[in-house]
Structure formats: C-alpha cells, structure tokens
Tab-separated table of C-alpha atoms in Angstrom:
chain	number	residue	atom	x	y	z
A	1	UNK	CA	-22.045	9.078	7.571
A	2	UNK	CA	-23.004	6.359	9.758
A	3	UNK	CA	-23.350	6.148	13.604
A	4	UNK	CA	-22.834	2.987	15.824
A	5	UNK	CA	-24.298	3.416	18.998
A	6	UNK	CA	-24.121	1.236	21.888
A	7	UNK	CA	-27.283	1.661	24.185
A	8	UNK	CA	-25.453	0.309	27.161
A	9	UNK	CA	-25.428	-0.128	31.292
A	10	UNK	CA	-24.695	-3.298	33.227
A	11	UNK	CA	-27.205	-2.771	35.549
A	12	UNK	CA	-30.467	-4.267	33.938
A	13	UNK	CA	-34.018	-2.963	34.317
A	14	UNK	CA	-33.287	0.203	33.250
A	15	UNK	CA	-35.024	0.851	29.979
A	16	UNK	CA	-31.973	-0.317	27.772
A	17	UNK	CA	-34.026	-2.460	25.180
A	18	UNK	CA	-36.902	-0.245	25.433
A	19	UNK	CA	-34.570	2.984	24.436
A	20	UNK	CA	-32.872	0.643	21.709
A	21	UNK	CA	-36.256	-0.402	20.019
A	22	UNK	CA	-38.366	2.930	20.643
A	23	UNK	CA	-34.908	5.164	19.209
A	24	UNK	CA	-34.688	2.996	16.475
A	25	UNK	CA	-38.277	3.565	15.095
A	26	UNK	CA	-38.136	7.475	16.034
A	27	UNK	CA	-35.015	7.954	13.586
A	28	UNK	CA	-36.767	5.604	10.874
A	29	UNK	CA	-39.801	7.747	11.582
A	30	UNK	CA	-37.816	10.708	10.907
A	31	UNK	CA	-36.819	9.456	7.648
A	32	UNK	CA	-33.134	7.783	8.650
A	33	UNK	CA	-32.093	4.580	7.847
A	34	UNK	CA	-31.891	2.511	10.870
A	35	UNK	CA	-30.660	-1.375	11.653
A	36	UNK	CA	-30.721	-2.351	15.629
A	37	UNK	CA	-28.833	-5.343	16.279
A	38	UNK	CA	-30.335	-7.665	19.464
A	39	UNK	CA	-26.876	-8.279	21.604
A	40	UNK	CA	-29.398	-9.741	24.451
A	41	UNK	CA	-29.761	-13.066	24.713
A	42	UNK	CA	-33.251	-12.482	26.306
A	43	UNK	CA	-33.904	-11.276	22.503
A	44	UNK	CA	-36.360	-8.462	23.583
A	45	UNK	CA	-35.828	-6.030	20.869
A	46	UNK	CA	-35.975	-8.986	18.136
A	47	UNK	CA	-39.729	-9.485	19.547
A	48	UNK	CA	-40.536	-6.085	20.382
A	49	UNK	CA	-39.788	-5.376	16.433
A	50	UNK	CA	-42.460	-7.860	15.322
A	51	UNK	CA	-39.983	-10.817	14.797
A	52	UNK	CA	-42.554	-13.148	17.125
A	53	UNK	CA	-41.599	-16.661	15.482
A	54	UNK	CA	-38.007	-18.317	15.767
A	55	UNK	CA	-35.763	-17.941	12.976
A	56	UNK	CA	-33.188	-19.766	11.231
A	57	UNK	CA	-29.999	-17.646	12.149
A	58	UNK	CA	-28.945	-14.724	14.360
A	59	UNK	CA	-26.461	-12.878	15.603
A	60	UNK	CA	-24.761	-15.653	17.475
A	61	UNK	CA	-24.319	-17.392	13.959
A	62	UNK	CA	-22.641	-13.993	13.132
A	63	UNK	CA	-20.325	-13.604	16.236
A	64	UNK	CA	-19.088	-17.501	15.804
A	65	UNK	CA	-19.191	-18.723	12.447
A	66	UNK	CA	-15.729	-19.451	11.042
A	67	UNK	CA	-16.897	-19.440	7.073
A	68	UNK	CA	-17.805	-15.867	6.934
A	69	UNK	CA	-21.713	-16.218	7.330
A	70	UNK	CA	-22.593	-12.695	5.564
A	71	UNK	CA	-24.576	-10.595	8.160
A	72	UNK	CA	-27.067	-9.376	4.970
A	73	UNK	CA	-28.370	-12.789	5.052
A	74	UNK	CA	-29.321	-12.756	8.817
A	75	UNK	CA	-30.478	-9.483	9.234
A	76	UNK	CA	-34.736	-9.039	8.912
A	77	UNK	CA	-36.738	-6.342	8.405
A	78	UNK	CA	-39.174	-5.281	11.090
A	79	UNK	CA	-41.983	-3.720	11.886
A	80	UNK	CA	-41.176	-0.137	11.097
A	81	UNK	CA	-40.196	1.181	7.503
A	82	UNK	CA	-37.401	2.019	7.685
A	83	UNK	CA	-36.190	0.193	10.513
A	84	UNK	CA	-34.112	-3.348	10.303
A	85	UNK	CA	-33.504	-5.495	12.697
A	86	UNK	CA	-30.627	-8.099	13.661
A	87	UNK	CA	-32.396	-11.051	15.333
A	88	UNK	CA	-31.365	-12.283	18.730
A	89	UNK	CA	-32.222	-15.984	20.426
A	90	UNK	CA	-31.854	-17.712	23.647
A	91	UNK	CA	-28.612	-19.317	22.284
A	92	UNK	CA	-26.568	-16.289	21.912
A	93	UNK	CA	-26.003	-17.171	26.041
A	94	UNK	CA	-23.547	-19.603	24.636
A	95	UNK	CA	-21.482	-17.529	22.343
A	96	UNK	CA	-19.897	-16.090	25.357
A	97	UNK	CA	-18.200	-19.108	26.152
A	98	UNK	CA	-17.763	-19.626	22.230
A	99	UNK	CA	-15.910	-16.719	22.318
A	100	UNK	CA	-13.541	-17.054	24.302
A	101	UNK	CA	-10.798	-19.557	22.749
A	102	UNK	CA	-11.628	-17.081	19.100
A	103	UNK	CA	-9.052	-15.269	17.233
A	104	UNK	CA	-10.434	-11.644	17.714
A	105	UNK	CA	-12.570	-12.440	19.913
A	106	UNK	CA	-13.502	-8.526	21.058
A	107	UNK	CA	-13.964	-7.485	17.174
A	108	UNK	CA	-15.949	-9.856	15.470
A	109	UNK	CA	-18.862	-8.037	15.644
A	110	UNK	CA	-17.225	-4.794	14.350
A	111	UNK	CA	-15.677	-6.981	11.570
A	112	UNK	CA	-19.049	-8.491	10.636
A	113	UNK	CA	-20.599	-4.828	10.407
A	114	UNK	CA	-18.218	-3.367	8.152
A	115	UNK	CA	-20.098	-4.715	5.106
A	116	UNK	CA	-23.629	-3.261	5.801
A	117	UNK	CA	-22.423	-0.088	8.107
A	118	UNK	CA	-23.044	2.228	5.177
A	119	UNK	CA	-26.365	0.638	4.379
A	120	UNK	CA	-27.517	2.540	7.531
A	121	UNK	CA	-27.532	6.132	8.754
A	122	UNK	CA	-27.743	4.713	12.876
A	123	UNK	CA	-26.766	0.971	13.989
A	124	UNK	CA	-27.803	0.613	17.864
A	125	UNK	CA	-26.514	-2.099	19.574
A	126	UNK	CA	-29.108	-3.446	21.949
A	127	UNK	CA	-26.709	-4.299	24.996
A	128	UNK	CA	-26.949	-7.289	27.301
A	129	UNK	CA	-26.944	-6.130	31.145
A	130	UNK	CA	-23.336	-7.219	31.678
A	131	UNK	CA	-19.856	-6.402	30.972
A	132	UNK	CA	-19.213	-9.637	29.493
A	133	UNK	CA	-17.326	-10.562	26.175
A	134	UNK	CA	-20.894	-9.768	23.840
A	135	UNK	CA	-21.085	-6.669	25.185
A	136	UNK	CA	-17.351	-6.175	25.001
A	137	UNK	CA	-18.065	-6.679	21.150
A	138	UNK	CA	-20.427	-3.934	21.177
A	139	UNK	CA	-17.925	-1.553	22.258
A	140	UNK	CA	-15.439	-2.118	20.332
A	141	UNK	CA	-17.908	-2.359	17.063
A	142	UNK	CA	-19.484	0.822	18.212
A	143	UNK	CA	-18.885	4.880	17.838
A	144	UNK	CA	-20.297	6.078	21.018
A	145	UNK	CA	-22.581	4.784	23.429
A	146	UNK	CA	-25.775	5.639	25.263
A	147	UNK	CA	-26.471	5.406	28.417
A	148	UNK	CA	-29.939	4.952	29.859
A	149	UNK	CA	-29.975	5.644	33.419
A	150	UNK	CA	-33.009	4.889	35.834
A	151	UNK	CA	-34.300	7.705	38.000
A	152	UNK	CA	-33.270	5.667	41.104
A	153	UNK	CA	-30.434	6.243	44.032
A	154	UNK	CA	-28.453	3.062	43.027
A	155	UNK	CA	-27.982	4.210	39.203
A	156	UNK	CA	-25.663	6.676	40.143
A	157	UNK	CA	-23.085	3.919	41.862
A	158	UNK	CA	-23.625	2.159	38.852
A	159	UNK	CA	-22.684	4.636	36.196
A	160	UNK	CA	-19.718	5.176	38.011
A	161	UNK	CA	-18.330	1.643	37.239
A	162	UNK	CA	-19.225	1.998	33.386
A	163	UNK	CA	-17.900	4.965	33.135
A	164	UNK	CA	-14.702	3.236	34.114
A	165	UNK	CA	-14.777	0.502	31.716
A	166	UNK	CA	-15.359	2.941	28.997
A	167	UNK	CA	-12.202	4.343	29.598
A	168	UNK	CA	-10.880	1.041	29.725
A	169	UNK	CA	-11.829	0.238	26.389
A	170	UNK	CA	-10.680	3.430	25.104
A	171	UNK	CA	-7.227	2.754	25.964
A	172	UNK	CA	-7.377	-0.781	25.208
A	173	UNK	CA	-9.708	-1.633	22.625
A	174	UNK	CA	-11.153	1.406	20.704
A	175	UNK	CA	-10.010	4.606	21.148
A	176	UNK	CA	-12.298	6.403	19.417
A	177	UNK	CA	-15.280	5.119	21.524
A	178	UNK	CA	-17.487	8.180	23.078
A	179	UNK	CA	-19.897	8.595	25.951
A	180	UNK	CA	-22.372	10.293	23.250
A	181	UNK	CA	-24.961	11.076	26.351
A	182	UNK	CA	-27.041	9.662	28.831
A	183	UNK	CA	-30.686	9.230	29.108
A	184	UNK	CA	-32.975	9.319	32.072
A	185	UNK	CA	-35.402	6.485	32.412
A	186	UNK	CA	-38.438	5.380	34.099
A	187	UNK	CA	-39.146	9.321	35.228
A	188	UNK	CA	-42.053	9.522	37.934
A	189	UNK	CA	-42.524	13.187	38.318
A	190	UNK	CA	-45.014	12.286	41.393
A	191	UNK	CA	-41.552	11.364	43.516
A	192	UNK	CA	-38.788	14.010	45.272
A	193	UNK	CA	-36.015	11.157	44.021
A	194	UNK	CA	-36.622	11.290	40.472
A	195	UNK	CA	-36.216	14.627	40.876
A	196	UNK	CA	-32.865	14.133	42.817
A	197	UNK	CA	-30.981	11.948	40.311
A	198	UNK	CA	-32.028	14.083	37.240
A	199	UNK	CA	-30.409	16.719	39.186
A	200	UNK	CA	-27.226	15.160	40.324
A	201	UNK	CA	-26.450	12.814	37.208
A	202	UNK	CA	-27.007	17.164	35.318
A	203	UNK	CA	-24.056	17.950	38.371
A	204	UNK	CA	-21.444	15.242	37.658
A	205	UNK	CA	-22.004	15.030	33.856
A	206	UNK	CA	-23.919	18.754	32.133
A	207	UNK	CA	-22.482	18.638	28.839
A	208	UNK	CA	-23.823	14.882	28.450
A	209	UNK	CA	-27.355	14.451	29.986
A	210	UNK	CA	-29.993	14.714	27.333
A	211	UNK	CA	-32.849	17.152	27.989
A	212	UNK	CA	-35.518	14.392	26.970
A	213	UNK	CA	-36.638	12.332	29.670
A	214	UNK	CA	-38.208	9.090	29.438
A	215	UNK	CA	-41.108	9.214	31.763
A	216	UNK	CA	-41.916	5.865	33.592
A	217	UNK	CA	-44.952	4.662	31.428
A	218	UNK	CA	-47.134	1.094	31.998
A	219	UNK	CA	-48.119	1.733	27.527
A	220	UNK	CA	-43.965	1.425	27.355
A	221	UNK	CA	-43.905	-1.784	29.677
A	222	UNK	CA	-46.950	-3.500	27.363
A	223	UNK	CA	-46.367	-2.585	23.597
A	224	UNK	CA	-43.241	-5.243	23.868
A	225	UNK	CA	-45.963	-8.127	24.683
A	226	UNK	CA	-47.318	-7.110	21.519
A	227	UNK	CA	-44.172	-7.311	19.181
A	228	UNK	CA	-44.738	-3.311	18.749
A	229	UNK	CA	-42.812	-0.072	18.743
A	230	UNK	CA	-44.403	2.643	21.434
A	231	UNK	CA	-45.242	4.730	17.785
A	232	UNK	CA	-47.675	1.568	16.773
A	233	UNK	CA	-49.240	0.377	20.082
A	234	UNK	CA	-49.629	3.847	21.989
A	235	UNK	CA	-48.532	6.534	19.165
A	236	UNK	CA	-50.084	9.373	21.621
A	237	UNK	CA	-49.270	8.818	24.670
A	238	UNK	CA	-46.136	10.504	26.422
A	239	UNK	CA	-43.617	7.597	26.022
A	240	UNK	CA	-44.101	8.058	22.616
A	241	UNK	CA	-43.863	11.624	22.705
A	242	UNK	CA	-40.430	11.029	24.649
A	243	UNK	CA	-38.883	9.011	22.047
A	244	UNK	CA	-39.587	10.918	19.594
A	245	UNK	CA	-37.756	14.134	21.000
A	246	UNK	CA	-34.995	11.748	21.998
A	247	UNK	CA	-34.627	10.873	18.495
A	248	UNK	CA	-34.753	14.415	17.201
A	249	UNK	CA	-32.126	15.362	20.131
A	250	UNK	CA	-29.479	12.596	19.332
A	251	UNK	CA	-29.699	13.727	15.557
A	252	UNK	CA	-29.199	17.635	16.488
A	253	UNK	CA	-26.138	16.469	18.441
A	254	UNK	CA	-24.898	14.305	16.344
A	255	UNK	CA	-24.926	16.744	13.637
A	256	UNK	CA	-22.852	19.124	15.731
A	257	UNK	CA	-20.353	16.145	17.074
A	258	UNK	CA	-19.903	16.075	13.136
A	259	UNK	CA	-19.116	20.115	12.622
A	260	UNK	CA	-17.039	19.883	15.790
A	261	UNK	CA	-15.087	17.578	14.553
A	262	UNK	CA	-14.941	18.286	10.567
C-alpha cells in the first residue's frame, strides 16, 4: 500500500525540505520505495537530491499541461537508490496564477499521481511555505501530512492556523486527509525553550508528536550546498542519526494506522 505524505507548515524556516529530502532517503535506506515530489518553487529538495543542472520539465509542466504530459516522463532519479525525485524550478512560482482559471484546479496533482502512486511505497510532497493553491494541491493529492515544527515560541501560534486549514480541507476537499504527526525541528538541547515547546506541542497534541527529534545541526544546513542527503555528506553525525529513527518511527506507525484501520 502506498502513503502520500504532505511534509507541510506555512511558516518557512522550519526544516520542511530538509525533513522531506533526509525522510525520503531514510525509507529508501530502509529498503522502501520512495518518490519526493519538489512543490517549492525555491526547488531545494530537487538540488539537495543531486539534480544540480536545469532540466527540461517539472512539476509545473505536470500541474498545467492540458495534453496529459505523463508524470513518468518528468520524474528523475536521484541520488539515493531507491529514492526518486520529482524536479522543481523557479517557474513553478507561476503555476499559481496558472492555476487559477483551471478546471480542477485543487486536484491536478492528485490526478497526475494516480498513474505512478503504486510504483512507490511513500510519495512526500515537499511543501511550499504557504497556503496557496500548490500547496492546496498537495493536500488534496495527499494521505496525511507531516508537520515539522521548530523548537521556537512562535511555532506554536502557527500550528494553530494549519491545524485549521486541515480541517478545512477535510470537509471541503479531502476527507480522508490525516494529521499523521508532527516533528520537532532545529532542537538545541543547550536552551530552556526548546525544552518548553517539546513539552507543550506533547500537552496540546500526545497521541501525535513523534518521539524523534531533529536536533538543530550546521552538517544538516551544509549537505544541501552539496546536492546531498545528510546519509552521504555526514552519515555519522546526529542529524543523520535523527532521520533515520524518524524514518523507522513513521513506518512503525504507519503499519499500525494500517491494522487500526483494516
């Protein structure tokens, strides 16, 4: 069975691309199929996963094509065995306007996955730091969504306000769209607030917090500069350590989502 996950928050800076990217190549390094699609038009994960040099098409050629462009002949492999990648550029900034006057506008994205959703055990959706009509897409194309949430005082305003559009979406646009957990990011265990937020994001939400934390890390901040995963640039080092937990964690609850539920 596969999983769509959004890795999602509006608020940027908060470790979404590095969560989608690092994730990605801890499942494929666990032995599961993996594709993350670049929904940024900053196209960070495209170059963190070794895709360096500009490329013919991408996802905006997906979200606004009219003749069907199939998504097999766009998507790239990266890096990481196991691990496939659906390029992002500087132009997907346009297909928000784009979007707008488009039949379906919300679900072309979930209609353009339908063909290669099998071809994958996890699809993460590498989230722009907005609530705009791309990341709309995401939603509506995804399962669940992750959130990564920065060990700071103003992530906790913010996760109020997403947690409100999920529910907006829910009852709108895709109601079987879950919360699947949230991650803490950028964790300095040298500071009394890190230790706060951990605390009171476990309070308001203890069935969804995952027990990994993602430590704040300057080998995180640099492998991206080098078009590598955290496992290839800094394979030892705690970040990578992190990830790789947080990949083992998401597939021991996904696993019981799936008896829960069957």
């Amino acid at each position: 069975m596969s999983h769509v996950i959004a890795i999602v928050n509006q608020k940027g800076g908060v470790g979404k691309t590095t969560t989608a990217v690092n994730l990605g190549a801890g499942l494929a390094r666990l032995g599961h199929r993996c594709l993350v699609v670049d929904c940024d038009p900053q196209s960070n994960a495209t170059r963190s996963l070794g895709i360096l040099q500009s490329v013919e098409r991408t996802i905006y050629d997906v979200l606004v094509d009219n003749d069907g462009l199939p998504i097999r002949e766009v998507i790239l492999p990266s890096n990481t065995e196991g691990l496939a990648v659906l390029p992002a550029s500087p132009s997907l900034s346009g297909a928000e306007v784009e979007l707008v006057n488009m039949w379906g506008r919300e679900s072309r994205l979930k209609h353009a996955l339908e063909p290669v959703r099998e071809d994958y055990d996890f699809v993460l959706l590498d989230c722009p730091p907005s609530l705009g009509l791309i990341s709309v897409n995401a939603l509506v194309a995804a399962d669940g969504i992750i959130v990564p949430v920065q060990c700071e005082y103003l992530s906790l305003e913010g996760l109020g306000l997403l947690t409100r559009t999920l529910e907006l979406v829910k009852s709108r646009l895709n109601a079987q769209l879950e919360l699947v957990g949230l991650v803490m990011t950028m964790y300095d265990a040298r500071t009394r607030l890190a230790a706060e937020v951990v605390s009171e994001v476990q309070r308001h939400f203890p069935e969804l917090q995952f027990a990994t934390v993602i430590p704040r890390s300057i080998r995180l901040g640099e492998a991206p500069s080098y078009g590598e995963t955290i496992f290839q640039y800094a394979p030892d080092t705690p970040g990578a350590l992190a990830y790789s937990a947080l990949a083992e964690e998401l597939v021991a609850r996904m696993a019981l989502d799936a008896l829960a539920t069957g």
